[in-house]
Short mmCIF file of C-alpha atoms in Angstrom, two decimals:
data_model
loop_
_atom_site.label_atom_id
_atom_site.label_comp_id
_atom_site.label_asym_id
_atom_site.label_seq_id
_atom_site.Cartn_x
_atom_site.Cartn_y
_atom_site.Cartn_z
CA VAL A 1 -58.69 68.02 -11.48
CA ARG A 2 -55.85 68.99 -13.21
CA ILE A 3 -53.88 70.03 -9.70
CA GLY A 4 -55.09 66.51 -8.09
CA ALA A 5 -53.62 65.31 -11.05
CA VAL A 6 -50.43 66.43 -10.93
CA ALA A 7 -49.88 65.95 -7.83
CA ALA A 8 -50.43 61.92 -8.03
CA PHE A 9 -48.38 62.22 -10.31
CA ALA A 10 -45.69 63.79 -8.96
CA ILE A 11 -46.43 61.31 -6.12
CA SER A 12 -46.07 58.34 -8.20
CA LYS A 13 -42.44 59.66 -9.22
CA VAL A 14 -41.32 60.72 -5.69
CA GLN A 15 -42.43 56.81 -5.39
CA GLU A 16 -40.94 55.40 -7.64
CA ASN A 17 -37.60 57.70 -7.37
CA LEU A 18 -36.97 55.87 -3.71
CA SER A 19 -38.15 51.88 -4.89
CA ARG A 20 -34.74 53.02 -7.16
CA GLY A 21 -32.92 53.55 -4.41
CA ARG A 22 -32.46 57.06 -5.39
CA CYS A 23 -32.27 59.61 -2.63
CA PRO A 24 -34.23 62.91 -2.05
CA ARG A 25 -32.58 66.09 -1.90
CA ASP A 26 -30.72 67.13 1.45
CA ASP A 27 -29.32 70.50 0.34
CA GLY A 28 -31.89 72.62 1.91
CA PHE A 29 -34.34 72.29 -0.90
CA PHE A 30 -37.05 70.45 1.72
CA ASN A 31 -36.34 73.09 4.95
CA ASP A 32 -34.94 76.89 4.63
CA GLY A 33 -35.33 76.83 8.04
CA ASP A 34 -37.98 80.12 9.17
CA ASN A 35 -38.81 81.12 5.15
CA ARG A 36 -40.75 79.36 3.22
CA SER A 37 -38.78 76.45 1.33
CA THR A 38 -38.30 76.22 -2.35
CA ALA A 39 -39.32 72.96 -2.43
CA GLU A 40 -43.00 74.59 -1.72
CA GLU A 41 -41.90 77.56 -3.89
CA ILE A 42 -41.70 74.55 -6.56
CA SER A 43 -44.35 72.38 -5.93
CA GLU A 44 -47.16 75.53 -5.89
CA GLY A 45 -45.78 76.90 -9.47
CA VAL A 46 -46.02 73.09 -10.75
CA PHE A 47 -49.84 73.35 -9.15
CA GLN A 48 -50.34 76.82 -10.79
CA ALA A 49 -49.22 75.65 -14.01
CA ALA A 50 -51.14 72.35 -13.90
CA GLN A 51 -54.38 74.47 -13.20
CA LYS A 52 -54.02 77.26 -16.25
CA GLU A 53 -53.11 74.19 -18.30
CA TYR A 54 -55.74 73.15 -21.03
CA GLU A 55 -53.43 70.46 -22.77
CA GLU A 56 -54.24 67.96 -19.69
CA LYS A 57 -51.58 65.65 -21.71
CA LYS A 58 -49.01 68.06 -20.87
CA ILE A 59 -49.88 67.85 -16.88
CA LYS A 60 -48.22 64.07 -16.54
CA TYR A 61 -44.69 65.45 -17.54
CA LEU A 62 -45.39 68.26 -15.35
CA GLY A 63 -45.62 65.56 -12.16
CA ASN A 64 -42.58 64.10 -13.20
CA LEU A 65 -40.73 67.85 -13.59
CA LEU A 66 -41.60 68.45 -9.87
CA GLY A 67 -41.19 64.41 -8.72
CA ASN A 68 -37.72 64.15 -9.85
CA ILE A 69 -36.46 67.72 -8.65
CA ALA A 70 -36.90 66.56 -5.66
CA PHE A 71 -34.44 64.35 -6.21
CA THR A 72 -31.59 66.05 -8.02
CA PRO A 73 -29.53 68.19 -6.28
CA ASN A 74 -27.93 69.69 -8.94
CA VAL A 75 -31.07 71.88 -10.34
CA THR A 76 -31.09 75.18 -7.87
CA GLY A 77 -34.66 76.65 -6.75
CA ALA A 78 -33.96 79.42 -9.87
CA ASN A 79 -33.22 76.76 -12.25
CA ALA A 80 -36.72 74.85 -11.38
CA ASN A 81 -38.47 78.32 -12.02
CA PHE A 82 -37.05 78.29 -15.14
CA LEU A 83 -37.40 74.88 -15.93
CA ILE A 84 -41.62 74.95 -14.85
CA ARG A 85 -41.54 78.08 -16.86
CA THR A 86 -40.44 76.39 -19.93
CA ALA A 87 -42.10 73.80 -19.53
CA GLN A 88 -45.67 76.27 -19.26
CA ASP A 89 -45.08 77.45 -22.46
CA LEU A 90 -44.64 74.62 -24.65
CA THR A 91 -47.53 73.13 -26.41
CA TYR A 92 -47.80 69.35 -25.89
CA ARG A 93 -46.95 68.99 -29.49
CA GLN A 94 -43.28 70.46 -28.39
CA PHE A 95 -43.41 68.09 -26.41
CA CYS A 96 -43.56 65.82 -28.57
CA ILE A 97 -41.20 67.31 -30.85
CA LEU A 98 -38.39 67.33 -27.87
CA ALA A 99 -39.21 63.72 -27.73
CA LEU A 100 -39.02 62.84 -31.55
CA ILE A 101 -35.57 64.38 -31.86
CA PRO A 102 -34.27 60.71 -29.82
CA ARG A 103 -35.59 58.48 -31.76
CA ALA A 104 -35.69 60.27 -35.14
CA LYS A 105 -33.79 57.58 -36.13
CA PHE A 106 -36.79 54.88 -36.47
CA TYR A 107 -38.07 57.64 -38.78
CA THR A 108 -37.34 58.42 -42.39
CA MET A 109 -37.04 62.33 -41.66
CA ARG A 110 -37.04 65.13 -44.36
CA PRO A 111 -33.09 65.41 -45.50
CA ASN A 112 -32.83 69.08 -46.08
CA ASP A 113 -35.20 72.26 -45.39
CA TYR A 114 -37.84 73.43 -46.96
CA ARG A 115 -36.78 76.63 -48.74
CA GLY A 116 -38.80 76.78 -52.53
CA SER A 117 -41.07 73.72 -51.56
CA ALA A 118 -44.57 73.69 -51.55
CA ILE A 119 -45.16 72.62 -48.15
CA PRO A 120 -48.19 70.61 -47.07
CA LEU A 121 -50.85 72.85 -44.58
CA GLU A 122 -50.82 70.80 -41.89
CA THR A 123 -46.71 71.07 -41.86
CA ILE A 124 -46.74 74.92 -41.83
CA PRO A 125 -47.41 74.89 -37.90
CA ILE A 126 -45.27 72.06 -37.11
CA LEU A 127 -42.58 74.94 -38.50
CA TYR A 128 -43.14 77.27 -36.63
CA GLU A 129 -43.30 75.15 -33.49
CA ILE A 130 -39.62 73.80 -34.22
CA THR A 131 -38.40 77.74 -34.95
CA ALA A 132 -39.76 78.54 -31.12
CA LEU A 133 -38.16 75.88 -29.74
CA TYR A 134 -35.00 77.27 -31.76
CA ASN A 135 -35.99 80.39 -31.11
CA GLN A 136 -35.52 79.46 -27.06
CA GLY A 137 -32.34 77.80 -27.50
CA LEU A 138 -33.94 74.19 -26.67
CA ILE A 139 -32.81 72.72 -30.00
CA ASN A 140 -30.82 73.83 -32.81
CA PHE A 141 -30.17 72.17 -36.04
CA GLY A 142 -25.60 71.28 -35.90
CA GLY A 143 -24.53 75.15 -36.14
CA GLU A 144 -27.09 76.34 -39.38
CA VAL A 145 -29.23 79.62 -38.43
CA LEU A 146 -32.77 79.48 -38.89
CA PHE A 147 -34.59 82.53 -39.74
CA GLY A 148 -37.64 81.49 -39.98
CA PRO A 149 -39.83 78.16 -40.51
CA THR A 150 -38.82 76.92 -44.20
CA ASP A 151 -34.87 76.59 -42.75
CA VAL A 152 -36.02 73.92 -40.37
CA ASN A 153 -34.51 71.06 -42.04
CA PRO A 154 -35.93 67.98 -39.66
CA ALA A 155 -33.35 65.84 -40.40
CA LYS A 156 -30.65 67.79 -38.47
CA MET A 157 -32.54 68.83 -34.93
CA LYS A 158 -30.28 67.94 -32.30
CA MET A 159 -31.70 68.60 -28.43
CA GLN A 160 -29.58 71.30 -26.17
CA GLY A 161 -29.43 72.76 -22.87
CA ILE A 162 -32.74 73.36 -21.44
CA GLY A 163 -34.41 71.05 -23.86
CA ALA A 164 -32.00 68.11 -23.06
CA ASP A 165 -32.70 68.89 -19.17
CA LEU A 166 -36.99 69.28 -19.73
CA TYR A 167 -36.47 66.17 -21.85
CA ASN A 168 -35.18 64.72 -18.49
CA HIS A 169 -36.67 66.11 -15.99
CA MET A 170 -39.88 65.57 -17.63
CA GLU A 171 -39.21 61.64 -18.73
CA LEU A 172 -40.35 62.89 -22.51
CA ALA A 173 -38.88 59.40 -23.56
CA SER A 174 -42.59 57.84 -22.80
CA ILE A 175 -44.21 60.24 -24.49
CA PRO A 176 -46.38 57.30 -26.51
CA GLN A 177 -45.14 56.75 -29.55
CA SER A 178 -48.32 57.40 -31.63
CA ASP A 179 -47.50 60.38 -30.18
CA THR A 180 -44.36 61.49 -31.91
CA ASP A 181 -45.11 59.43 -34.82
CA GLU A 182 -48.50 62.07 -35.92
CA VAL A 183 -45.57 65.05 -35.33
CA ALA A 184 -43.23 62.70 -37.65
CA LYS A 185 -45.49 61.63 -40.36
CA TYR A 186 -45.24 65.43 -41.30
CA LEU A 187 -41.72 65.50 -41.41
CA ARG A 188 -41.01 63.63 -43.48
#
């Protein structure tokens, strides 16, 4: 079911890209002579990620990733594999955290870290997920170093590098606002 769903989302994204006038890649991504194409390898990676995925909300975004890579020649096969692996390792709530960052101006985010503060029980796992994003180099805090979850300053979160690539290629901007609201309420 999940493989079918990710395939349907990918097909829908391909059709949307074509209807917008985007051209599929012509850099050998779909045909590598007698060898297995990069497109086949990447598709299999996304399908395997979807098959193992228990957070069904992630499936749409994995489909978007596959459907958008097919139109983005600057994403090499190796980079696409890394994007898939990274997306697979993130939770849906971490997708929401990435989606929250550009929306932060619409929320009142906590303007300082949590050192020396009583932290609500619901906030603690979110701080650990933010710390994991930081440790993977997907987000930063404007040059500040995080030594642990209490160093998180929600108002200073910024996307960087692969975090921004995931945000763009997976179209995390389309995550429902209600889902980012649910994360933001614990970061005030």
